[in-house]
Amino acid sequence: MGKATEEARRETGSGTTLWHVIAAPIVWSVHFLVCYIWAAIHCEKAGRDALLVPAQTGIYVVTGVALVLIGLNTVRFWRTYQRSVTDGDFDFEANTVEERHRFLGHASIMLSVLSAVAVIYVAIPALLLSTCR
């Protein structure tokens, strides 16, 4: 991408949509549903005294995938946020396209971090529990 095109994207705030902003919370919610439905189906089929090892393995894999996706989203918005802070001014003083773009980047980074913490908390029961009981 040329310098002029990149500057135009930054100035107009394009490249940051609502779908990009809520991507990390969507990944977390899908992770939440997959983990709990997977464990519920495993325990229903195997019985109350069954070991959770097959479900734990699946939860670990799904957790890894979710954390990688959230990490990629965070890196994307970190680059957007850093690109929009061109003059070292971190204050939001005016309602300009540049500042709205920078705010969306900042809010998205915070949502990504919160979603990563939520994914880890969803996976903690798989670490602590050994049976379906």
XYZ file of N, CA, C and O in Angstrom:
532
model
N 0.844 -1.164 0.000
C 0.000 0.000 0.000
C 0.898 1.237 0.000
O 1.849 1.320 0.755
N 0.575 2.210 -0.823
C 1.384 3.413 -0.911
C 1.208 4.308 0.301
O 0.231 4.199 1.055
N 2.160 5.206 0.469
C 2.126 6.109 1.618
C 0.884 7.003 1.569
O 0.250 7.254 2.589
N 0.528 7.490 0.387
C -0.640 8.363 0.256
C -1.926 7.611 0.588
O -2.813 8.139 1.267
N -2.029 6.379 0.130
C -3.217 5.572 0.422
C -3.324 5.290 1.914
O -4.404 5.388 2.497
N -2.200 4.960 2.527
C -2.192 4.674 3.969
C -2.561 5.925 4.764
O -3.306 5.865 5.737
N -2.057 7.071 4.341
C -2.373 8.333 5.017
C -3.857 8.656 4.873
O -4.508 9.102 5.816
N -4.419 8.400 3.698
C -5.847 8.647 3.487
C -6.691 7.731 4.359
O -7.685 8.161 4.942
N -6.294 6.458 4.481
C -7.033 5.526 5.348
C -6.988 5.996 6.792
O -7.960 5.940 7.513
N -5.813 6.467 7.226
C -5.665 6.901 8.611
C -6.482 8.159 8.865
O -7.159 8.285 9.863
N -6.447 9.086 7.929
C -7.148 10.354 8.103
C -8.663 10.165 8.100
O -9.369 10.854 8.821
N -9.169 9.269 7.269
C -10.612 9.087 7.180
C -11.129 8.111 8.220
O -12.325 8.005 8.441
N -10.232 7.367 8.860
C -10.668 6.416 9.878
C -11.173 5.116 9.308
O -11.772 4.325 10.010
N -10.962 4.884 8.021
C -11.426 3.635 7.441
C -10.537 2.487 7.911
O -9.409 2.698 8.327
N -11.044 1.293 7.842
C -10.292 0.131 8.297
C -10.703 -0.310 9.689
O -10.316 -1.368 10.148
N -11.483 0.493 10.377
C -11.975 0.134 11.708
C -13.496 0.150 11.651
O -14.102 1.203 11.545
N -14.090 -1.028 11.693
C -15.541 -1.118 11.670
C -16.028 -1.697 12.985
O -15.240 -2.192 13.789
N -17.314 -1.627 13.194
C -17.896 -2.177 14.417
C -17.628 -3.674 14.516
O -17.392 -4.195 15.605
N -17.632 -4.373 13.389
C -17.367 -5.814 13.405
C -15.961 -6.107 13.891
O -15.730 -7.084 14.593
N -15.006 -5.268 13.513
C -13.643 -5.458 13.998
C -13.550 -5.178 15.492
O -12.795 -5.826 16.208
N -14.300 -4.197 15.960
C -14.262 -3.830 17.377
C -14.818 -4.947 18.243
O -14.270 -5.248 19.307
N -15.884 -5.599 17.805
C -16.518 -6.626 18.641
C -16.048 -8.040 18.304
O -16.605 -9.011 18.819
N -15.006 -8.172 17.495
C -14.515 -9.501 17.117
C -14.030 -10.298 18.326
O -14.340 -11.489 18.458
N -13.273 -9.686 19.227
C -12.749 -10.411 20.388
C -13.859 -10.876 21.328
O -13.842 -12.040 21.758
N -14.851 -10.030 21.669
C -15.952 -10.552 22.495
C -16.755 -11.658 21.810
O -17.253 -12.570 22.480
N -16.851 -11.617 20.485
C -17.539 -12.689 19.767
C -16.744 -13.985 19.887
O -17.321 -15.061 20.121
N -15.419 -13.909 19.749
C -14.574 -15.097 19.915
C -14.744 -15.661 21.321
O -14.871 -16.873 21.500
N -14.757 -14.798 22.329
C -14.936 -15.264 23.708
C -16.294 -15.951 23.870
O -16.378 -17.018 24.476
N -17.361 -15.366 23.337
C -18.692 -15.960 23.530
C -18.808 -17.307 22.818
O -19.408 -18.248 23.359
N -18.216 -17.425 21.640
C -18.223 -18.716 20.938
C -17.402 -19.739 21.727
O -17.813 -20.893 21.883
N -16.268 -19.310 22.258
C -15.432 -20.190 23.083
C -16.213 -20.674 24.306
O -16.180 -21.855 24.652
N -16.904 -19.766 24.957
C -17.710 -20.106 26.130
C -18.742 -21.179 25.788
O -18.855 -22.203 26.482
N -19.486 -20.955 24.723
C -20.518 -21.914 24.325
C -19.932 -23.263 23.951
O -20.437 -24.310 24.371
N -18.872 -23.270 23.165
C -18.261 -24.529 22.724
C -17.754 -25.319 23.928
O -17.996 -26.530 24.035
N -17.063 -24.666 24.843
C -16.496 -25.377 26.007
C -17.579 -25.999 26.879
O -17.493 -27.171 27.252
N -18.589 -25.213 27.224
C -19.601 -25.734 28.130
C -20.517 -26.746 27.458
O -20.920 -27.733 28.096
N -20.829 -26.555 26.195
C -21.651 -27.546 25.491
C -20.857 -28.835 25.297
O -21.390 -29.939 25.473
N -19.579 -28.726 24.961
C -18.713 -29.893 24.778
C -18.638 -30.703 26.074
O -18.812 -31.920 26.072
N -18.402 -30.038 27.192
C -18.313 -30.738 28.477
C -19.661 -31.344 28.864
O -19.719 -32.465 29.378
N -20.746 -30.636 28.613
C -22.070 -31.150 28.963
C -22.418 -32.396 28.145
O -22.935 -33.387 28.693
N -22.129 -32.374 26.871
C -22.412 -33.535 26.026
C -21.537 -34.715 26.432
O -22.009 -35.852 26.531
N -20.251 -34.457 26.700
C -19.349 -35.536 27.128
C -19.837 -36.162 28.425
O -19.886 -37.394 28.553
N -20.192 -35.354 29.392
C -20.625 -35.887 30.694
C -21.968 -36.602 30.594
O -22.203 -37.576 31.309
N -22.842 -36.137 29.720
C -24.133 -36.803 29.551
C -23.944 -38.184 28.926
O -24.556 -39.157 29.354
N -23.080 -38.294 27.944
C -22.860 -39.572 27.273
C -22.030 -40.531 28.119
O -22.284 -41.736 28.122
N -21.019 -40.024 28.830
C -20.094 -40.890 29.566
C -20.577 -41.229 30.977
O -20.133 -42.213 31.556
N -21.430 -40.422 31.535
C -21.919 -40.672 32.892
C -21.248 -39.771 33.920
O -20.238 -39.133 33.666
N -21.848 -39.758 35.117
C -21.373 -38.832 36.163
C -19.970 -39.138 36.667
O -19.256 -38.249 37.085
N -19.583 -40.389 36.682
C -18.278 -40.756 37.233
C -17.172 -40.820 36.180
O -16.054 -41.219 36.490
N -17.456 -40.409 34.974
C -16.464 -40.482 33.893
C -15.385 -39.414 34.063
O -15.617 -38.357 34.636
N -14.217 -39.741 33.557
C -13.123 -38.770 33.576
C -13.348 -37.700 32.507
O -13.932 -37.965 31.456
N -12.855 -36.529 32.774
C -13.033 -35.413 31.851
C -11.905 -35.268 30.825
O -11.855 -34.273 30.124
N -11.010 -36.242 30.742
C -9.818 -36.100 29.898
C -10.165 -35.779 28.437
O -9.573 -34.857 27.859
N -11.112 -36.479 27.789
C -11.421 -36.117 26.398
C -11.976 -34.696 26.274
O -11.598 -33.956 25.366
N -12.817 -34.314 27.195
C -13.371 -32.958 27.159
C -12.290 -31.926 27.466
O -12.254 -30.855 26.850
N -11.396 -32.237 28.391
C -10.315 -31.309 28.727
C -9.414 -31.063 27.528
O -9.022 -29.924 27.256
N -9.089 -32.111 26.812
C -8.238 -31.966 25.637
C -8.892 -31.040 24.611
O -8.244 -30.137 24.068
N -10.154 -31.245 24.363
C -10.875 -30.381 23.424
C -10.951 -28.946 23.910
O -10.790 -28.002 23.125
N -11.175 -28.762 25.192
C -11.245 -27.411 25.752
C -9.900 -26.711 25.640
O -9.826 -25.521 25.327
N -8.813 -27.440 25.862
C -7.483 -26.841 25.721
C -7.232 -26.391 24.283
O -6.683 -25.312 24.048
N -7.636 -27.206 23.328
C -7.438 -26.862 21.918
C -8.269 -25.635 21.550
O -7.774 -24.685 20.928
N -9.536 -25.634 21.944
C -10.420 -24.511 21.640
C -9.920 -23.241 22.328
O -9.975 -22.151 21.752
N -9.410 -23.369 23.545
C -8.873 -22.213 24.259
C -7.653 -21.648 23.542
O -7.517 -20.430 23.397
N -6.777 -22.526 23.078
C -5.607 -22.068 22.328
C -5.992 -21.322 21.058
O -5.437 -20.263 20.752
N -6.951 -21.867 20.331
C -7.410 -21.218 19.096
C -8.026 -19.852 19.416
O -7.753 -18.853 18.733
N -8.846 -19.796 20.455
C -9.486 -18.533 20.828
C -8.450 -17.489 21.230
O -8.544 -16.318 20.832
N -7.443 -17.886 21.993
C -6.409 -16.930 22.414
C -5.584 -16.441 21.222
O -5.199 -15.266 21.175
N -5.320 -17.313 20.263
C -4.588 -16.891 19.061
C -5.424 -15.885 18.259
O -4.904 -14.849 17.812
N -6.708 -16.154 18.083
C -7.567 -15.227 17.344
C -7.664 -13.873 18.045
O -7.600 -12.820 17.396
N -7.808 -13.894 19.358
C -7.877 -12.639 20.111
C -6.529 -11.910 20.025
O -6.485 -10.682 19.907
N -5.446 -12.658 20.076
C -4.123 -12.048 19.949
C -3.929 -11.373 18.599
O -3.382 -10.269 18.516
N -4.378 -12.029 17.535
C -4.281 -11.430 16.204
C -5.110 -10.146 16.114
O -4.681 -9.147 15.525
N -6.285 -10.171 16.718
C -7.134 -8.978 16.743
C -6.462 -7.858 17.531
O -6.496 -6.692 17.132
N -5.829 -8.198 18.641
C -5.144 -7.198 19.461
C -3.983 -6.576 18.697
O -3.807 -5.350 18.720
N -3.201 -7.389 18.018
C -2.074 -6.874 17.237
C -2.573 -5.949 16.128
O -1.998 -4.883 15.882
N -3.657 -6.329 15.491
C -4.219 -5.499 14.421
C -4.601 -4.130 14.954
O -4.280 -3.101 14.358
N -5.280 -4.087 16.082
C -5.698 -2.803 16.626
C -4.543 -2.056 17.283
O -4.561 -0.830 17.334
N -3.557 -2.757 17.774
C -2.380 -2.070 18.298
C -1.695 -1.290 17.174
O -1.290 -0.146 17.353
N -1.603 -1.920 16.015
C -1.009 -1.226 14.858
C -1.869 -0.040 14.433
O -1.351 1.030 14.112
N -3.179 -0.214 14.438
C -4.084 0.879 14.089
C -3.946 2.015 15.087
O -3.866 3.184 14.715
N -3.906 1.672 16.354
C -3.805 2.687 17.409
C -2.479 3.420 17.316
O -2.430 4.644 17.396
N -1.390 2.693 17.110
C -0.078 3.328 17.013
C 0.022 4.205 15.768
O 0.639 5.256 15.804
N -0.572 3.787 14.664
C -0.544 4.558 13.438
C -1.330 5.853 13.592
O -0.990 6.871 13.026
N -2.388 5.828 14.408
C -3.218 7.018 14.550
C -2.648 8.008 15.557
O -3.105 9.130 15.633
N -1.671 7.599 16.349
C -1.034 8.520 17.290
C 0.253 9.014 16.625
O 1.341 8.582 16.937
N 0.083 9.932 15.700
C 1.237 10.383 14.920
C 1.996 11.513 15.580
O 3.189 11.647 15.401
N 1.314 12.334 16.345
C 1.975 13.500 16.914
C 2.290 13.330 18.399
O 2.694 14.275 19.049
N 2.101 12.147 18.951
C 2.385 11.919 20.365
C 1.322 12.495 21.275
O 1.489 12.531 22.492
N 0.221 12.952 20.730
C -0.858 13.543 21.521
C -1.850 12.446 21.882
O -2.539 11.914 21.027
N -1.933 12.110 23.161
C -2.805 11.039 23.604
C -4.129 11.555 24.155
O -4.932 10.787 24.653
N -4.370 12.837 24.126
C -5.606 13.407 24.653
C -6.670 13.444 23.563
O -6.382 13.690 22.394
N -7.901 13.243 23.974
C -9.034 13.352 23.065
C -9.667 14.718 23.301
O -10.411 14.917 24.252
N -9.339 15.678 22.434
C -9.763 17.053 22.661
C -10.881 17.500 21.722
O -11.643 18.388 22.046
N -10.951 16.921 20.549
C -11.924 17.381 19.568
C -12.608 16.176 18.946
O -12.129 15.062 19.012
N -13.726 16.428 18.330
C -14.488 15.366 17.678
C -14.081 15.305 16.210
O -14.820 15.695 15.322
N -12.875 14.791 15.991
C -12.378 14.667 14.622
C -12.378 13.194 14.221
O -12.455 12.306 15.065
N -12.283 12.972 12.933
C -12.245 11.604 12.421
C -11.027 10.879 12.983
O -11.098 9.721 13.382
N -9.900 11.585 13.045
C -8.666 11.002 13.561
C -8.828 10.546 15.014
O -8.417 9.452 15.387
N -9.449 11.370 15.836
C -9.603 11.010 17.249
C -10.638 9.909 17.448
O -10.489 9.072 18.339
N -11.680 9.890 16.653
C -12.650 8.789 16.735
C -11.983 7.476 16.342
O -12.202 6.442 16.965
N -11.160 7.513 15.316
C -10.424 6.330 14.862
C -9.488 5.845 15.969
O -9.419 4.659 16.261
N -8.787 6.762 16.601
C -7.863 6.417 17.683
C -8.632 5.850 18.876
O -8.209 4.882 19.503
N -9.798 6.426 19.197
C -10.602 5.920 20.310
C -11.087 4.505 20.042
O -11.054 3.642 20.937
N -11.534 4.220 18.813
C -11.974 2.868 18.484
C -10.830 1.868 18.612
O -11.020 0.752 19.090
N -9.640 2.259 18.195
C -8.475 1.393 18.362
C -8.189 1.120 19.827
O -7.939 -0.014 20.229
N -8.253 2.151 20.644
C -7.995 1.999 22.081
C -9.065 1.122 22.745
O -8.743 0.210 23.511
N -10.325 1.387 22.445
C -11.405 0.593 23.022
C -11.316 -0.867 22.581
O -11.587 -1.787 23.369
N -10.918 -1.101 21.349
C -10.792 -2.468 20.853
C -9.664 -3.227 21.531
O -9.787 -4.418 21.811
N -8.567 -2.546 21.812
C -7.470 -3.182 22.543
C -7.947 -3.596 23.933
O -7.680 -4.710 24.392
N -8.664 -2.719 24.598
C -9.174 -3.037 25.937
C -10.177 -4.195 25.893
O -10.151 -5.080 26.748
N -11.049 -4.222 24.886
C -11.988 -5.339 24.736
C -11.254 -6.647 24.448
O -11.656 -7.710 24.934
N -10.181 -6.578 23.695
C -9.399 -7.779 23.397
C -8.741 -8.334 24.653
O -8.750 -9.546 24.882
N -8.181 -7.467 25.459
C -7.553 -7.913 26.706
C -8.603 -8.509 27.638
O -8.392 -9.580 28.225
N -9.739 -7.852 27.767
C -10.818 -8.375 28.612
C -11.310 -9.725 28.101
O -11.557 -10.649 28.887
N -11.416 -9.871 26.796
C -11.870 -11.141 26.213
C -10.851 -12.252 26.447
O -11.231 -13.399 26.699
N -9.562 -11.935 26.376
C -8.529 -12.947 26.643
C -8.599 -13.415 28.090
O -8.496 -14.622 28.364
N -8.802 -12.492 29.011
C -8.946 -12.872 30.427
C -10.189 -13.741 30.606
O -10.159 -14.742 31.334
N -11.272 -13.393 29.931
C -12.507 -14.178 30.036
C -12.317 -15.587 29.475
O -12.832 -16.557 30.048
N -11.583 -15.725 28.392
C -11.311 -17.049 27.818
C -10.527 -17.894 28.822
O -10.817 -19.083 29.017
N -9.550 -17.302 29.465
C -8.763 -18.041 30.457
C -9.641 -18.465 31.631
O -9.547 -19.605 32.103
N -10.517 -17.590 32.097
C -11.410 -17.951 33.196
C -12.386 -19.058 32.816
O -12.743 -19.889 33.653
N -12.828 -19.081 31.570
C -13.721 -20.159 31.130
C -12.987 -21.494 31.137
O -13.570 -22.540 31.440
N -11.682 -21.489 30.848
C -10.916 -22.732 30.769
C -10.434 -23.231 32.125
O -10.010 -24.386 32.234
N -10.495 -22.425 33.164
C -9.997 -22.836 34.484
C -10.698 -24.087 35.019
O -10.020 -24.973 35.571
N -12.014 -24.240 34.912
C -12.624 -25.480 35.417
C -12.058 -26.745 34.760
O -11.986 -27.783 35.415
N -11.646 -26.664 33.517
C -11.056 -27.840 32.855
C -9.732 -28.218 33.512
O -9.350 -29.384 33.500
N -9.036 -27.265 34.064
C -7.781 -27.540 34.770
C -8.018 -28.143 36.155
O -7.244 -28.980 36.611
N -9.089 -27.712 36.810
C -9.304 -28.076 38.212
C -10.152 -29.326 38.410
O -10.003 -30.019 39.426
N -11.044 -29.616 37.502
C -11.954 -30.743 37.668
C -11.396 -31.978 36.960
O -10.779 -31.883 35.900
N -11.637 -33.135 37.547
C -11.119 -34.366 36.941
C -12.239 -35.319 36.503
O -12.013 -36.170 35.666
N -13.424 -35.193 37.086
C -14.546 -36.036 36.693
C -15.764 -35.159 36.415
O -15.779 -33.977 36.721
N -16.780 -35.783 35.862
C -18.003 -35.056 35.558
C -18.816 -34.710 36.802
O -19.712 -33.903 36.749
N -18.515 -35.353 37.885
C -19.251 -35.132 39.122
C -19.008 -33.737 39.585
O -19.601 -32.924 39.994
